[in-house]
Short mmCIF file of C-alpha atoms in Angstrom, two decimals:
data_model
loop_
_atom_site.label_atom_id
_atom_site.label_comp_id
_atom_site.label_asym_id
_atom_site.label_seq_id
_atom_site.Cartn_x
_atom_site.Cartn_y
_atom_site.Cartn_z
CA UNK O 1099 0.34 -0.26 -0.20
CA UNK O 1100 1.31 3.40 -1.11
CA UNK O 1101 1.40 6.38 1.98
CA UNK O 1102 -0.48 8.23 1.84
CA UNK O 1103 0.04 12.06 1.73
CA UNK O 1104 -1.07 14.05 5.01
CA UNK O 1105 -4.62 15.15 4.72
CA UNK O 1106 -5.84 18.62 4.91
CA UNK O 1107 -8.04 17.52 8.31
CA UNK O 1108 -6.35 17.30 11.74
CA UNK O 1109 -6.46 13.72 12.97
CA UNK O 1110 -8.85 12.43 16.28
CA UNK O 1111 -8.89 10.56 18.93
CA UNK O 1112 -10.70 7.53 19.79
CA UNK O 1113 -12.57 9.84 21.99
CA UNK O 1114 -13.40 12.42 19.61
CA UNK O 1115 -14.68 9.53 17.19
CA UNK O 1116 -17.49 7.88 19.66
CA UNK O 1117 -18.40 11.64 20.39
CA UNK O 1118 -18.22 12.60 16.55
CA UNK O 1119 -21.00 9.62 16.35
CA UNK O 1120 -23.21 10.13 18.94
CA UNK O 1121 -23.84 13.98 17.75
CA UNK O 1122 -24.44 12.52 13.83
CA UNK O 1123 -26.29 10.14 14.30
CA UNK O 1124 -29.63 9.92 16.49
CA UNK O 1125 -30.82 13.92 15.94
CA UNK O 1126 -34.15 14.05 17.73
CA UNK O 1127 -36.94 16.14 17.50
CA UNK O 1128 -40.50 16.05 16.14
CA UNK O 1129 -40.83 13.34 13.43
CA UNK O 1130 -41.34 15.59 11.12
CA UNK O 1131 -39.35 14.81 7.73
CA UNK O 1132 -39.51 12.38 5.46
CA UNK O 1133 -37.73 10.85 2.34
CA UNK O 1134 -37.69 8.86 -0.04
CA UNK O 1135 -34.40 7.13 -2.57
CA UNK O 1136 -36.04 4.48 -4.90
CA UNK O 1137 -33.27 2.22 -6.93
CA UNK O 1138 -34.52 1.42 -10.61
CA UNK O 1139 -33.06 -1.11 -12.89
CA UNK O 1140 -33.15 0.60 -16.59
CA UNK O 1141 -34.30 -1.90 -18.74
CA UNK O 1142 -34.88 -1.62 -23.37
CA UNK O 1143 -38.81 -0.66 -23.42
CA UNK O 1144 -39.66 -3.62 -25.70
CA UNK O 1145 -36.82 -6.24 -24.32
CA UNK O 1146 -36.69 -5.92 -20.53
CA UNK O 1147 -34.47 -9.56 -20.57
CA UNK O 1148 -31.84 -8.37 -22.26
CA UNK O 1149 -28.51 -6.29 -21.26
CA UNK O 1150 -27.67 -2.95 -22.12
CA UNK O 1151 -24.58 -1.65 -23.49
CA UNK O 1152 -22.58 0.58 -21.24
CA UNK O 1153 -23.45 3.08 -23.56
CA UNK O 1154 -27.01 2.65 -23.89
CA UNK O 1155 -27.30 3.37 -19.74
CA UNK O 1156 -24.37 6.41 -20.00
CA UNK O 1157 -26.59 7.91 -22.49
CA UNK O 1158 -29.69 7.13 -20.09
CA UNK O 1159 -27.97 8.72 -17.12
CA UNK O 1160 -27.00 11.98 -18.93
CA UNK O 1161 -30.31 11.74 -20.16
CA UNK O 1162 -32.02 12.06 -16.69
CA UNK O 1163 -29.86 14.33 -14.72
CA UNK O 1164 -30.46 16.83 -17.72
CA UNK O 1165 -33.27 17.20 -15.83
CA UNK O 1166 -34.64 19.84 -13.83
CA UNK O 1167 -35.64 18.20 -11.28
CA UNK O 1168 -35.98 18.48 -7.66
CA UNK O 1169 -34.45 15.27 -6.65
CA UNK O 1170 -31.33 14.23 -6.40
CA UNK O 1171 -29.91 12.12 -9.03
CA UNK O 1172 -27.38 9.36 -8.70
CA UNK O 1173 -26.18 6.20 -10.45
CA UNK O 1174 -25.03 2.98 -8.66
CA UNK O 1175 -22.45 0.61 -9.75
CA UNK O 1176 -24.05 -1.11 -12.04
CA UNK O 1177 -24.87 1.04 -13.48
CA UNK O 1178 -28.76 1.58 -11.78
CA UNK O 1179 -30.36 4.86 -11.36
CA UNK O 1180 -31.60 6.29 -8.09
CA UNK O 1181 -33.82 9.22 -7.45
CA UNK O 1182 -33.21 10.34 -4.28
CA UNK O 1183 -36.16 12.79 -2.28
CA UNK O 1184 -35.26 16.42 -0.47
CA UNK O 1185 -36.49 15.73 2.96
CA UNK O 1186 -40.17 16.75 2.41
CA UNK O 1187 -43.18 18.21 5.54
CA UNK O 1188 -46.25 15.76 4.61
CA UNK O 1189 -46.00 12.31 2.20
CA UNK O 1190 -47.85 15.03 0.13
CA UNK O 1191 -45.33 16.68 -0.65
CA UNK O 1192 -42.66 13.48 -0.58
CA UNK O 1193 -44.88 11.30 -3.09
CA UNK O 1194 -46.06 14.75 -5.87
CA UNK O 1195 -42.16 15.22 -5.87
CA UNK O 1196 -41.40 11.71 -6.69
CA UNK O 1197 -44.68 10.88 -9.49
CA UNK O 1198 -43.22 14.38 -11.37
CA UNK O 1199 -39.22 13.35 -11.69
CA UNK O 1200 -40.14 9.59 -12.10
CA UNK O 1201 -43.04 11.24 -14.84
CA UNK O 1202 -40.03 13.71 -16.51
CA UNK O 1203 -37.42 10.94 -15.93
CA UNK O 1204 -40.03 7.98 -17.46
CA UNK O 1205 -40.18 10.06 -20.72
CA UNK O 1206 -36.73 11.27 -21.49
CA UNK O 1207 -36.02 8.00 -21.03
CA UNK O 1208 -39.47 6.18 -23.10
CA UNK O 1209 -37.91 8.88 -26.11
CA UNK O 1210 -34.31 6.22 -26.19
CA UNK O 1211 -36.77 3.36 -25.94
CA UNK O 1212 -35.93 2.61 -22.07
CA UNK O 1213 -37.79 1.71 -19.55
CA UNK O 1214 -37.43 2.18 -15.64
CA UNK O 1215 -38.15 -1.45 -14.26
CA UNK O 1216 -38.46 -2.19 -10.13
CA UNK O 1217 -37.10 -5.32 -9.41
CA UNK O 1218 -35.33 -6.01 -5.97
CA UNK O 1219 -32.55 -8.52 -7.72
CA UNK O 1220 -31.74 -8.32 -11.85
CA UNK O 1221 -32.64 -11.15 -13.64
CA UNK O 1222 -29.97 -10.58 -15.88
CA UNK O 1223 -26.55 -12.30 -15.94
CA UNK O 1224 -23.85 -11.46 -15.54
CA UNK O 1225 -23.17 -8.72 -13.43
CA UNK O 1226 -20.82 -5.86 -14.63
CA UNK O 1227 -19.61 -3.33 -13.22
CA UNK O 1228 -20.15 0.00 -15.03
CA UNK O 1229 -18.90 3.32 -12.82
CA UNK O 1230 -15.25 2.78 -12.90
CA UNK O 1231 -14.12 5.31 -9.12
CA UNK O 1232 -11.20 4.59 -6.38
CA UNK O 1233 -14.18 3.83 -4.22
CA UNK O 1234 -16.22 1.29 -5.86
CA UNK O 1235 -12.77 -0.25 -6.80
CA UNK O 1236 -11.34 -0.90 -2.96
CA UNK O 1237 -15.57 -1.70 -2.36
CA UNK O 1238 -15.56 -4.60 -4.88
CA UNK O 1239 -11.54 -5.58 -4.12
CA UNK O 1240 -12.96 -5.88 -0.68
CA UNK O 1241 -16.08 -8.23 -1.27
CA UNK O 1242 -14.70 -10.19 -3.02
CA UNK O 1243 -12.51 -11.53 -0.49
CA UNK O 1244 -15.82 -12.94 0.92
CA UNK O 1245 -17.61 -14.22 -2.22
CA UNK O 1246 -20.14 -13.24 -5.45
CA UNK O 1247 -22.77 -11.56 -2.95
CA UNK O 1248 -21.20 -8.18 -2.69
CA UNK O 1249 -20.78 -7.42 -6.66
CA UNK O 1250 -24.01 -9.04 -6.89
CA UNK O 1251 -25.16 -6.23 -4.46
CA UNK O 1252 -23.40 -3.38 -5.83
CA UNK O 1253 -24.24 -4.28 -9.07
CA UNK O 1254 -27.82 -5.98 -9.30
CA UNK O 1255 -29.62 -4.66 -6.63
CA UNK O 1256 -32.42 -2.11 -6.00
CA UNK O 1257 -34.51 -0.51 -3.64
CA UNK O 1258 -36.66 1.13 -2.42
CA UNK O 1259 -35.48 3.66 1.37
CA UNK O 1260 -37.53 5.32 2.92
CA UNK O 1261 -36.38 7.49 5.60
CA UNK O 1262 -37.74 9.36 8.87
CA UNK O 1263 -37.35 11.10 11.62
CA UNK O 1264 -34.68 9.37 14.30
CA UNK O 1265 -38.00 10.59 16.95
CA UNK O 1266 -38.28 12.67 20.64
CA UNK O 1267 -35.50 12.28 23.05
CA UNK O 1268 -37.67 11.31 25.71
CA UNK O 1269 -39.65 8.03 26.01
CA UNK O 1270 -42.74 6.64 23.91
CA UNK O 1271 -44.23 5.91 20.82
CA UNK O 1272 -42.10 8.49 18.83
CA UNK O 1273 -39.34 8.26 21.08
CA UNK O 1274 -36.47 7.87 19.16
CA UNK O 1275 -35.52 4.54 21.48
CA UNK O 1276 -38.68 3.22 20.17
CA UNK O 1277 -38.59 3.84 17.03
CA UNK O 1278 -34.68 2.46 16.74
CA UNK O 1279 -36.34 -0.71 18.26
CA UNK O 1280 -39.35 -0.50 16.47
CA UNK O 1281 -37.54 -0.33 12.66
CA UNK O 1282 -35.10 -2.99 12.80
CA UNK O 1283 -38.33 -5.53 14.15
CA UNK O 1284 -40.73 -3.87 11.78
CA UNK O 1285 -37.86 -4.05 9.09
CA UNK O 1286 -38.61 -7.93 8.47
CA UNK O 1287 -42.56 -7.28 7.99
CA UNK O 1288 -41.17 -5.65 5.59
CA UNK O 1289 -38.62 -8.01 4.66
CA UNK O 1290 -42.04 -9.85 3.93
CA UNK O 1291 -44.50 -8.01 1.95
CA UNK O 1292 -42.31 -6.17 -0.61
CA UNK O 1293 -40.39 -9.48 -1.29
CA UNK O 1294 -39.63 -8.69 -5.02
CA UNK O 1295 -36.61 -10.82 -6.04
CA UNK O 1296 -37.26 -13.97 -6.35
CA UNK O 1297 -34.74 -16.11 -7.39
CA UNK O 1298 -35.13 -19.35 -9.06
CA UNK O 1299 -31.32 -20.84 -9.06
CA UNK O 1300 -28.02 -20.20 -7.32
CA UNK O 1301 -27.31 -20.13 -3.63
CA UNK O 1302 -30.67 -18.40 -2.93
CA UNK O 1303 -33.12 -20.14 -5.58
CA UNK O 1304 -37.12 -20.88 -4.00
CA UNK O 1305 -36.35 -17.03 -2.07
CA UNK O 1306 -38.88 -14.65 -2.30
CA UNK O 1307 -35.61 -11.87 -1.50
CA UNK O 1308 -32.96 -12.92 -3.25
CA UNK O 1309 -31.97 -9.09 -2.92
CA UNK O 1310 -31.70 -9.56 1.48
CA UNK O 1311 -29.67 -13.09 1.14
CA UNK O 1312 -26.56 -11.11 -0.77
CA UNK O 1313 -26.99 -8.30 2.12
CA UNK O 1314 -26.62 -10.78 4.32
CA UNK O 1315 -24.24 -12.51 3.16
CA UNK O 1316 -21.42 -9.69 2.03
CA UNK O 1317 -19.29 -10.07 5.10
CA UNK O 1318 -19.13 -11.04 8.56
CA UNK O 1319 -20.86 -7.30 10.07
CA UNK O 1320 -20.82 -4.34 6.93
CA UNK O 1321 -24.49 -4.62 7.32
CA UNK O 1322 -25.57 -6.73 10.58
CA UNK O 1323 -27.63 -4.03 13.15
CA UNK O 1324 -26.33 -3.11 16.64
CA UNK O 1325 -27.37 -5.73 19.01
CA UNK O 1326 -31.28 -4.24 19.75
CA UNK O 1327 -30.38 -4.58 23.56
CA UNK O 1328 -27.85 -1.84 24.43
CA UNK O 1329 -28.98 2.22 24.64
CA UNK O 1330 -29.11 3.09 20.63
CA UNK O 1331 -25.91 5.38 20.45
CA UNK O 1332 -24.06 3.10 21.92
CA UNK O 1333 -24.55 0.17 20.55
CA UNK O 1334 -24.24 1.74 16.70
CA UNK O 1335 -21.35 3.82 17.99
CA UNK O 1336 -19.33 -0.09 19.03
CA UNK O 1337 -20.69 -1.04 15.41
CA UNK O 1338 -19.29 1.96 13.54
CA UNK O 1339 -16.24 0.93 15.39
CA UNK O 1340 -15.09 -2.99 15.53
CA UNK O 1341 -16.01 -2.22 11.94
CA UNK O 1342 -13.23 -3.10 9.06
CA UNK O 1343 -12.35 -0.02 7.34
CA UNK O 1344 -12.79 -1.16 3.32
CA UNK O 1345 -10.99 1.77 2.19
CA UNK O 1346 -8.78 4.42 3.49
CA UNK O 1347 -9.20 7.59 0.34
CA UNK O 1348 -5.59 8.72 -0.90
CA UNK O 1349 -4.82 12.12 -0.76
CA UNK O 1350 -1.63 11.26 -3.89
CA UNK O 1351 -3.55 9.94 -6.35
CA UNK O 1352 -2.74 6.26 -5.05
CA UNK O 1353 -5.24 3.28 -4.80
CA UNK O 1354 -7.83 3.58 -2.02
CA UNK O 1355 -7.36 0.06 0.04
CA UNK O 1356 -7.07 -0.56 3.39
CA UNK O 1357 -5.15 -3.55 5.50
CA UNK O 1358 -7.60 -6.42 5.83
CA UNK O 1359 -8.85 -7.50 9.13
CA UNK O 1360 -7.93 -3.37 10.13
CA UNK O 1361 -10.71 -1.79 12.12
CA UNK O 1362 -11.62 1.59 12.37
CA UNK O 1363 -10.74 1.31 16.05
CA UNK O 1364 -7.76 -0.39 15.24
CA UNK O 1365 -6.93 2.92 13.16
CA UNK O 1366 -7.71 6.14 15.96
CA UNK O 1367 -4.92 2.93 17.64
CA UNK O 1368 -2.51 3.04 15.12
CA UNK O 1369 -2.73 -1.09 16.40
CA UNK O 1370 -1.97 -4.19 14.72
CA UNK O 1371 -2.62 -4.00 10.66
CA UNK O 1372 -2.33 0.30 11.24
CA UNK O 1373 0.28 0.10 12.45
CA UNK O 1374 1.84 -2.62 10.20
CA UNK O 1375 1.08 -0.75 6.94
CA UNK O 1376 1.95 3.10 8.39
CA UNK O 1377 -1.12 4.70 7.91
CA UNK O 1378 -1.87 8.48 9.00
CA UNK O 1379 -4.13 8.91 11.59
CA UNK O 1380 -8.15 9.17 10.37
CA UNK O 1381 -9.72 12.40 10.42
CA UNK O 1382 -13.79 13.29 11.40
CA UNK O 1383 -13.95 13.35 7.59
CA UNK O 1384 -12.88 9.04 7.24
CA UNK O 1385 -14.75 8.90 10.14
CA UNK O 1386 -17.59 10.07 7.90
CA UNK O 1387 -16.64 8.16 4.71
CA UNK O 1388 -16.30 4.88 6.98
CA UNK O 1389 -19.87 5.39 7.79
CA UNK O 1390 -20.81 5.29 4.82
CA UNK O 1391 -19.02 1.58 3.78
CA UNK O 1392 -21.48 0.51 6.22
CA UNK O 1393 -24.77 -1.20 5.25
CA UNK O 1394 -27.09 -1.71 8.14
CA UNK O 1395 -30.76 -2.99 7.92
CA UNK O 1396 -30.91 0.39 9.35
CA UNK O 1397 -28.68 3.13 9.66
CA UNK O 1398 -28.96 6.45 11.46
CA UNK O 1399 -27.78 9.23 9.70
CA UNK O 1400 -29.00 11.93 11.97
CA UNK O 1401 -32.26 10.99 10.70
CA UNK O 1402 -33.41 6.75 10.17
CA UNK O 1403 -32.48 4.55 7.06
CA UNK O 1404 -34.88 1.36 6.79
CA UNK O 1405 -33.22 -0.15 4.03
CA UNK O 1406 -34.57 -3.42 3.90
CA UNK O 1407 -37.36 -3.10 1.11
CA UNK O 1408 -37.37 -4.65 -2.69
CA UNK O 1409 -37.26 -1.70 -5.27
CA UNK O 1410 -41.48 -2.46 -6.67
CA UNK O 1411 -42.98 -3.80 -9.43
CA UNK O 1412 -45.31 -1.18 -11.76
CA UNK O 1413 -45.12 2.76 -11.83
CA UNK O 1414 -46.51 3.80 -8.12
CA UNK O 1415 -45.38 0.52 -6.95
CA UNK O 1416 -43.17 2.62 -4.79
CA UNK O 1417 -45.22 4.97 -2.87
CA UNK O 1418 -46.34 1.80 -0.64
CA UNK O 1419 -43.90 1.30 2.07
CA UNK O 1420 -43.82 5.10 1.47
CA UNK O 1421 -46.53 5.95 2.83
CA UNK O 1422 -46.69 2.50 5.33
CA UNK O 1423 -43.54 3.27 6.87
CA UNK O 1424 -44.28 7.18 7.79
CA UNK O 1425 -47.96 6.30 8.66
CA UNK O 1426 -46.46 3.46 11.42
CA UNK O 1427 -43.35 5.94 11.89
CA UNK O 1428 -44.95 9.05 12.06
CA UNK O 1429 -48.89 8.27 13.41
CA UNK O 1430 -49.05 8.24 17.35
CA UNK O 1431 -51.70 5.62 16.50
CA UNK O 1432 -50.40 3.71 13.90
CA UNK O 1433 -46.92 3.64 15.83
CA UNK O 1434 -48.91 1.77 18.96
CA UNK O 1435 -49.83 -0.67 17.37
CA UNK O 1436 -46.43 -1.28 15.22
CA UNK O 1437 -45.41 -1.28 18.38
CA UNK O 1438 -47.63 -4.13 19.45
CA UNK O 1439 -46.87 -6.10 16.61
CA UNK O 1440 -42.99 -5.37 17.10
CA UNK O 1441 -42.99 -7.29 21.04
CA UNK O 1442 -44.71 -10.07 20.16
CA UNK O 1443 -42.35 -10.65 17.10
CA UNK O 1444 -39.32 -10.19 19.22
CA UNK O 1445 -38.93 -13.81 20.65
CA UNK O 1446 -38.52 -14.74 17.20
CA UNK O 1447 -36.28 -12.36 16.97
CA UNK O 1448 -34.12 -14.33 18.22
CA UNK O 1449 -30.10 -13.52 19.57
CA UNK O 1450 -28.18 -12.37 16.07
CA UNK O 1451 -28.75 -9.39 14.97
CA UNK O 1452 -30.63 -8.61 11.65
CA UNK O 1453 -30.24 -9.62 8.95
CA UNK O 1454 -29.46 -13.04 10.15
CA UNK O 1455 -31.60 -13.91 12.64
CA UNK O 1456 -34.84 -15.85 12.58
CA UNK O 1457 -36.97 -13.62 12.31
CA UNK O 1458 -35.42 -12.23 8.82
CA UNK O 1459 -34.46 -15.29 7.76
CA UNK O 1460 -37.61 -15.96 7.38
CA UNK O 1461 -38.88 -13.42 6.11
CA UNK O 1462 -36.36 -12.85 2.94
CA UNK O 1463 -36.56 -16.84 2.41
CA UNK O 1464 -40.79 -17.18 3.15
CA UNK O 1465 -42.40 -13.76 2.57
CA UNK O 1466 -45.73 -13.34 4.03
CA UNK O 1467 -46.13 -17.66 3.84
CA UNK O 1468 -44.38 -17.46 7.49
CA UNK O 1469 -47.56 -17.14 9.33
CA UNK O 1470 -46.20 -15.14 12.34
CA UNK O 1471 -45.21 -12.40 9.44
CA UNK O 1472 -48.58 -12.63 7.70
CA UNK O 1473 -49.84 -11.88 11.03
CA UNK O 1474 -48.25 -8.50 12.06
CA UNK O 1475 -48.28 -7.21 7.85
CA UNK O 1476 -51.94 -7.66 8.26
CA UNK O 1477 -52.17 -5.12 11.01
CA UNK O 1478 -49.26 -3.06 10.52
CA UNK O 1479 -51.67 -3.19 6.58
CA UNK O 1480 -55.14 -2.05 8.84
CA UNK O 1481 -53.09 0.12 10.61
CA UNK O 1482 -51.24 2.37 8.46
CA UNK O 1483 -54.86 2.47 6.11
CA UNK O 1484 -56.33 3.87 8.68
CA UNK O 1485 -53.86 6.10 9.42
CA UNK O 1486 -53.48 7.15 6.32
CA UNK O 1487 -56.54 9.82 5.80
CA UNK O 1488 -55.55 11.15 9.17
CA UNK O 1489 -51.99 12.15 7.79
CA UNK O 1490 -53.40 14.15 4.51
CA UNK O 1491 -52.16 11.16 2.43
CA UNK O 1492 -54.20 12.11 -1.52
CA UNK O 1493 -57.08 9.56 -2.60
CA UNK O 1494 -54.26 8.26 -4.91
CA UNK O 1495 -51.97 6.95 -2.30
CA UNK O 1496 -54.82 5.34 -0.20
CA UNK O 1497 -56.37 3.06 -3.41
CA UNK O 1498 -53.10 2.65 -4.53
CA UNK O 1499 -51.88 1.06 -0.66
CA UNK O 1500 -55.68 -0.45 -0.58
CA UNK O 1501 -55.48 -1.66 -3.96
CA UNK O 1502 -51.75 -3.74 -2.89
CA UNK O 1503 -53.24 -4.49 1.24
CA UNK O 1504 -55.78 -6.35 -0.69
CA UNK O 1505 -54.04 -8.36 -4.23
CA UNK O 1506 -51.16 -8.73 -1.21
CA UNK O 1507 -51.00 -8.86 2.55
CA UNK O 1508 -54.38 -10.40 3.26
CA UNK O 1509 -53.64 -13.10 0.83
CA UNK O 1510 -50.62 -13.99 2.73
CA UNK O 1511 -48.35 -13.38 -1.15
CA UNK O 1512 -46.11 -10.24 -1.94
CA UNK O 1513 -44.59 -9.00 -5.65
CA UNK O 1514 -42.23 -12.42 -5.85
CA UNK O 1515 -45.09 -14.90 -5.87
CA UNK O 1516 -46.53 -13.03 -8.79
CA UNK O 1517 -46.81 -15.54 -11.47
CA UNK O 1518 -43.35 -15.54 -13.54
CA UNK O 1519 -43.67 -15.37 -17.49
CA UNK O 1520 -45.73 -11.72 -15.86
CA UNK O 1521 -42.48 -10.83 -14.40
CA UNK O 1522 -38.94 -10.64 -16.36
CA UNK O 1523 -41.29 -9.78 -20.38
CA UNK O 1524 -44.28 -7.26 -19.47
CA UNK O 1525 -43.60 -3.64 -19.07
CA UNK O 1526 -44.79 -1.18 -16.63
CA UNK O 1527 -47.22 0.36 -17.78
CA UNK O 1528 -49.16 -2.89 -19.72
CA UNK O 1529 -51.21 -5.26 -17.66
CA UNK O 1530 -50.75 -9.56 -19.34
CA UNK O 1531 -53.29 -9.73 -21.94
CA UNK O 1532 -51.83 -6.40 -23.70
CA UNK O 1533 -48.66 -8.03 -23.93
CA UNK O 1534 -46.90 -7.28 -26.88
CA UNK O 1535 -45.59 -10.61 -28.58
CA UNK O 1536 -42.56 -11.63 -28.34
CA UNK O 1537 -42.39 -13.40 -30.87
CA UNK O 1538 -43.98 -10.26 -33.50
CA UNK O 1539 -40.76 -8.22 -31.47
CA UNK O 1540 -37.91 -10.61 -32.12
CA UNK O 1541 -39.31 -10.83 -36.01
CA UNK O 1542 -38.73 -7.05 -36.23
CA UNK O 1543 -36.10 -4.79 -36.86
CA UNK O 1544 -33.90 -3.89 -33.82
CA UNK O 1545 -31.02 -1.98 -33.47
CA UNK O 1546 -27.93 -4.46 -32.26
CA UNK O 1547 -27.26 -3.49 -28.05
CA UNK O 1548 -23.81 -3.98 -28.25
CA UNK O 1549 -22.16 -6.11 -25.12
CA UNK O 1550 -24.03 -6.37 -22.01
CA UNK O 1551 -22.95 -3.89 -18.63
CA UNK O 1552 -23.40 -5.50 -15.50
CA UNK O 1553 -21.58 -7.79 -14.00
#
């Protein structure tokens, strides 16, 4: 490893690092803001089962970035497109802003013969990384030490992430301690209800959410939740400092690498691999960057990021988890119901952290076919449905959530249970009986797509 130049910031001590994590992870106050991050696969509108060339993917990204959107547009390593909303003061503001931006993006992509597809895991193979950067070079090298799950996560997964405020400092339904625990217990309900990455083969064959399996297996600690029996700030601080450093950023143009097995605490103490590698001391910026390389199912970043939900099918499928999470966390009556449901799931959670305990494993494997998760989902979706009018949700949001509840939740089903012939070949805006004849498409003239872009 090449010796990096001194960073422009002063180094920090272990105590200072603990104080920084305590200060930034849970910023408490009345819950009032909501946000969502939507990841999408970019596909050919007529042949979604076929991989895209790097040139077409880059053209799609450029077209989306050129639009005057309120959401931030970013690109994931395999070419997945992400729209991140600005923090919104209401569910209506969040949903309306994202729907308007998605309409603009879809229109721009349609002009290129492309579409957005909401699948939790890309069924197209093989996966290849589109983006080249020091961060992703280091990330790929790090994950390759433990197997293929890391590359699959980086280049083939897509999710709906919902961001809610951490909550009040004091105890109660909207207190940060309860919301932290609630997020991890109900997280399994969200995994089961919105599972949308069925696997037909491989290590997760038969699972409803292969994406969740990938996340659980990327390495020994990076994707794990802290122990729920610890106070939230203390548990998260230990998790951050005792997780292996993925990369040390270089200030001299060298590669971003780190000695294997070096935790951030080792780096702070200058011990073990940190001492052997002759590393510079870490800074506050290094600590903040390290946190961005941790991928637990719930990540505290001043607010709570719920990261366990698969991308959802259809134009508006994404708004269902956004609305349901908002209702269960920010409506006091629904939050009380959700907490009672969560307490009933506590025994099934087990001693292991999410997502590797029995409750989360069952959610990923079986979805709402698990009777406990089905009962919990039914209670939570009913509570959310009752809360949405109180939260000022539009008729469209209420109807969309209601339709999802009827089609899936009350029947013990999830999107992954839809018949296979409706998944890879069906355009999002066409019901099954209106899909174009595939043989007719293949008989017609079509431009060459070049070599695929996915790892």
